[in-house]
PDB file of C-alpha atoms in Angstrom:
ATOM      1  CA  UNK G   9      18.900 121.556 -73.630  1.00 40.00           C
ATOM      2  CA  UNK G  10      17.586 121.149 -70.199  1.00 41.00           C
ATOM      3  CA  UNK G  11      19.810 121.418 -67.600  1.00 43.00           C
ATOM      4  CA  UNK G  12      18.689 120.499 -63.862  1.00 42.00           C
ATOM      5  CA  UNK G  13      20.018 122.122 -61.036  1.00 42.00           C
ATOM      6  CA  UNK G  14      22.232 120.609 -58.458  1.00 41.00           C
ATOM      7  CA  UNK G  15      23.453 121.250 -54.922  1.00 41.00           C
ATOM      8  CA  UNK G  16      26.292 119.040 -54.199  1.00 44.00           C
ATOM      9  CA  UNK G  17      28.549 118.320 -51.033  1.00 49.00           C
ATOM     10  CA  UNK G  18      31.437 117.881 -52.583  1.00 50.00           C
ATOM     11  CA  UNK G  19      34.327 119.810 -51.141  1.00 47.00           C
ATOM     12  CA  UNK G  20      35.506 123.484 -52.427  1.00 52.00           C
ATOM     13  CA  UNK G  21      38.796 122.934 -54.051  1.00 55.00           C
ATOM     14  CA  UNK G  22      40.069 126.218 -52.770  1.00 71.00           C
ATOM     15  CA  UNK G  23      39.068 125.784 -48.555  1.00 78.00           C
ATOM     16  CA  UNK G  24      41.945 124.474 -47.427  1.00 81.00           C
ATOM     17  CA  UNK G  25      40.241 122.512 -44.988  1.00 78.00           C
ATOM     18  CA  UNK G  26      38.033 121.007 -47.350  1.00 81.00           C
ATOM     19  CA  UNK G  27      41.232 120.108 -49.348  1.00 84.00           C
ATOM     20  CA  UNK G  28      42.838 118.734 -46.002  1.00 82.00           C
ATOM     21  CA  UNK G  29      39.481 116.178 -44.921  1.00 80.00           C
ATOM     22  CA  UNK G  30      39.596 114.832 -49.131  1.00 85.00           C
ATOM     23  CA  UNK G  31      43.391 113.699 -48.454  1.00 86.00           C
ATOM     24  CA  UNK G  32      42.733 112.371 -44.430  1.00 83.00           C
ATOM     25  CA  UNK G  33      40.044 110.714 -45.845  1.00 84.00           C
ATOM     26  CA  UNK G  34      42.292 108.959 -48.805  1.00 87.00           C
ATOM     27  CA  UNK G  35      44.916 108.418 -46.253  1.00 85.00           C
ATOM     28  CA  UNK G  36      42.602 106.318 -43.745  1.00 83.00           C
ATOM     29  CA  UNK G  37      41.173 104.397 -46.965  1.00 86.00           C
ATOM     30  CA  UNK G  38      44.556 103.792 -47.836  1.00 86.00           C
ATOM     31  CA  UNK G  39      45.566 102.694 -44.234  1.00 83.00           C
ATOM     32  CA  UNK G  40      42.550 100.507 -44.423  1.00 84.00           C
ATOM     33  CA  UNK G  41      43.242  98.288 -47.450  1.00 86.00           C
ATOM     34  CA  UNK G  42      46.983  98.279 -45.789  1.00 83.00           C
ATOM     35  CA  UNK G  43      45.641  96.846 -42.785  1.00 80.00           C
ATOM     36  CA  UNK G  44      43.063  94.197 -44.408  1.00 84.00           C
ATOM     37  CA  UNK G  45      46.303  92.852 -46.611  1.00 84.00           C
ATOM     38  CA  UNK G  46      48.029  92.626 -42.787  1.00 80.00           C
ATOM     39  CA  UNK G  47      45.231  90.348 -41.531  1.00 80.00           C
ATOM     40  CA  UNK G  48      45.791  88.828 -44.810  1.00 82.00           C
ATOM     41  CA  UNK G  49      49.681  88.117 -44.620  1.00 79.00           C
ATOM     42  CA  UNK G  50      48.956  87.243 -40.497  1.00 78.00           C
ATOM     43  CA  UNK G  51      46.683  84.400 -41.549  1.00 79.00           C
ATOM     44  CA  UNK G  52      49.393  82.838 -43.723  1.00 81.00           C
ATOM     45  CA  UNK G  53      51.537  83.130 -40.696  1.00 77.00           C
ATOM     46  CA  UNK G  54      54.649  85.302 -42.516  1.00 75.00           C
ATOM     47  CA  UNK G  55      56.866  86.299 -40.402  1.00 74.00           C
ATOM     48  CA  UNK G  56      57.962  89.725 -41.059  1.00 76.00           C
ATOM     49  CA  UNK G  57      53.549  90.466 -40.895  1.00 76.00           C
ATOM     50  CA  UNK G  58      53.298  91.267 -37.409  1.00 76.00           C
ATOM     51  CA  UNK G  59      56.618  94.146 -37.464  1.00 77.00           C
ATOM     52  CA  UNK G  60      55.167  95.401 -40.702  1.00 78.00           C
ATOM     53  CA  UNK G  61      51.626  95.557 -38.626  1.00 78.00           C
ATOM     54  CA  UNK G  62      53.031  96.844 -35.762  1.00 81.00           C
ATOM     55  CA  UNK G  63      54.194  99.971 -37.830  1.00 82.00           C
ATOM     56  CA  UNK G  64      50.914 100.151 -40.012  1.00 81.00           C
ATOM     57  CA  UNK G  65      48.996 100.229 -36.273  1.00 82.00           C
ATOM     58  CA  UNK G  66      51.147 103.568 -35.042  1.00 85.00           C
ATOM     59  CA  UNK G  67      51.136 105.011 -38.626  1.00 84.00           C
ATOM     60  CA  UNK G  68      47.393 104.438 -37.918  1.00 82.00           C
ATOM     61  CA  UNK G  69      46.730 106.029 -34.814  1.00 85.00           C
ATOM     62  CA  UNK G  70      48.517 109.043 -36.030  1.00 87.00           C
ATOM     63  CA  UNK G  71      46.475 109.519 -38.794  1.00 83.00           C
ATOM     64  CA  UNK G  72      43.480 109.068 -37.118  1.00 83.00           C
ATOM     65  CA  UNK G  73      44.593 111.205 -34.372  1.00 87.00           C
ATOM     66  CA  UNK G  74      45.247 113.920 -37.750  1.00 86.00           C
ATOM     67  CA  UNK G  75      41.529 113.069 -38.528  1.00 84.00           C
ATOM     68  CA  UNK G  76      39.524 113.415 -34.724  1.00 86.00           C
ATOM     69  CA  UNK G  77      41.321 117.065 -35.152  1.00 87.00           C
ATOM     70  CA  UNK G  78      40.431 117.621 -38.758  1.00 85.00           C
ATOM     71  CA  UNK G  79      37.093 116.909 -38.047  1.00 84.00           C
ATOM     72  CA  UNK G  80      36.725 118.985 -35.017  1.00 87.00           C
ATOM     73  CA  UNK G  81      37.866 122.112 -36.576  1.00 86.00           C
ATOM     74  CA  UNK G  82      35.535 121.204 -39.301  1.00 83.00           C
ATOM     75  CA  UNK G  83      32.335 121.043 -37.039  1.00 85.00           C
ATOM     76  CA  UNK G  84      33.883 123.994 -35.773  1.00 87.00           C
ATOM     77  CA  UNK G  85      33.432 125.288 -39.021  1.00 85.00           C
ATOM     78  CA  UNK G  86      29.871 124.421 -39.932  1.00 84.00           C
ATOM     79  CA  UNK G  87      28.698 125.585 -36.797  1.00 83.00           C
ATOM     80  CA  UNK G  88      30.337 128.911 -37.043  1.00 84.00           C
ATOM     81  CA  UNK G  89      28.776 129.391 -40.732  1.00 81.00           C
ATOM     82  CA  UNK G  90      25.276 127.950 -39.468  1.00 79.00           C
ATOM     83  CA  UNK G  91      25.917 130.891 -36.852  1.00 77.00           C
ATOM     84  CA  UNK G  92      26.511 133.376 -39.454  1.00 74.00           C
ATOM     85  CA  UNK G  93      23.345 132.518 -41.536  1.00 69.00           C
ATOM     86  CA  UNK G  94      21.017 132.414 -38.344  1.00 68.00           C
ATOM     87  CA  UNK G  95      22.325 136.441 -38.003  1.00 67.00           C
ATOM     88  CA  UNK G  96      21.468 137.040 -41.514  1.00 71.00           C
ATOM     89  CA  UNK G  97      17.733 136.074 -40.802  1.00 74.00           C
ATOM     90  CA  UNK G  98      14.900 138.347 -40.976  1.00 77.00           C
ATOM     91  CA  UNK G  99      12.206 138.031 -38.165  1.00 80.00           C
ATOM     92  CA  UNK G 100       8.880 139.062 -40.440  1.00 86.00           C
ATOM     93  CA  UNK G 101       6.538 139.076 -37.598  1.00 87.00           C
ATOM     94  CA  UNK G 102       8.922 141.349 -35.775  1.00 88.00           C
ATOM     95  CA  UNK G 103       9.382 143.492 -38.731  1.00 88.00           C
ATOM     96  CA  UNK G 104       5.459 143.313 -39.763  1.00 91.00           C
ATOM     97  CA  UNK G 105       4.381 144.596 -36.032  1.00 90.00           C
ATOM     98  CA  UNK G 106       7.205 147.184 -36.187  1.00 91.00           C
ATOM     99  CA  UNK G 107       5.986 148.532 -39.758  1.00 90.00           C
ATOM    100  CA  UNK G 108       2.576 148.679 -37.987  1.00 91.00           C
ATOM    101  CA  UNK G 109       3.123 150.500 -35.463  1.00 88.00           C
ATOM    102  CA  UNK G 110       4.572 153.374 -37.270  1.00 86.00           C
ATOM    103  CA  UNK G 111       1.903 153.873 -39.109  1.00 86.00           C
ATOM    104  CA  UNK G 112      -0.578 153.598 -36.855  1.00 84.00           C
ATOM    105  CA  UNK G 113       1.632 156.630 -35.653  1.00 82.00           C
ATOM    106  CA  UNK G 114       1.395 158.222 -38.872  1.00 79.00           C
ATOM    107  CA  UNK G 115      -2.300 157.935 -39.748  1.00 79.00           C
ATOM    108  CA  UNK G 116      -2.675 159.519 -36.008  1.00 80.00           C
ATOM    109  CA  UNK G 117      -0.928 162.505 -36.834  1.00 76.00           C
ATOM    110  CA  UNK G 118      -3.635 163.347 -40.121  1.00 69.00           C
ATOM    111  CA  UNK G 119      -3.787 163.564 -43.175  1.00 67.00           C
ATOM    112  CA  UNK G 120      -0.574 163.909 -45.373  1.00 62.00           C
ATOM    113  CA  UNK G 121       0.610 167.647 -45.757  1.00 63.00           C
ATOM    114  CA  UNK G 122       2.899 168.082 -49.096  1.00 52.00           C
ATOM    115  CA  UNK G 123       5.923 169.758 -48.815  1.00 43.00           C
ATOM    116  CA  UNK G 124       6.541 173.061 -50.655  1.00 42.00           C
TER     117      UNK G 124
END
């Protein structure tokens, strides 16, 4: 059996945060279809529409108010961890002149002597 393998972007079920953006972003879909049946109900001019949208625009605002944070602190995030692997990064040329060096030093100082 040949399996192939896959990175994915699909959020850790045990980062909270990760856990938090999946339900904002259900929420906001949610609030979405709510709002498109709105225009719906405005168009067939029923009454009680526009105080049902009226309370589907705050619930709105709040959520996406819940999401402009959410998605700071998750850029936050990223840019933290892309901070953390740029520290974890090996300069070669650095290392490759440093090696060098030292044993330049060593081959200046003669031939190996062994140790008793």
């Amino acid at each position: 059996m040949n399996q192939a393998n896959h990175t994915t972007d699909a959020p850790r079920i045990d980062d909270p945060l990760d856990a938090q953006l999946t339900e904002v972003a259900a929420t906001l879909a949610d609030l979405k279809h709510d709002m498109q049946a709105m225009q719906y109900r405005i168009r067939l001019d029923d009454d009680g529409a526009v105080r049902d949208n009226l309370r589907l625009i705050s619930d709105l605002r709040n959520w996406l108010k819940i999401a402009f944070e959410l998605e700071a602190k998750f850029n936050d995030r990223e840019q933290a961890r892309a901070g953390q692997a740029a520290a974890y990064t090996v300069d070669f040329d650095h290392a490759r002149d440093q090696i060098r060096c030292r044993l330049d030093r060593l081959r200046r100082c003669g031939p190996a002597k062994c140790l008793p």
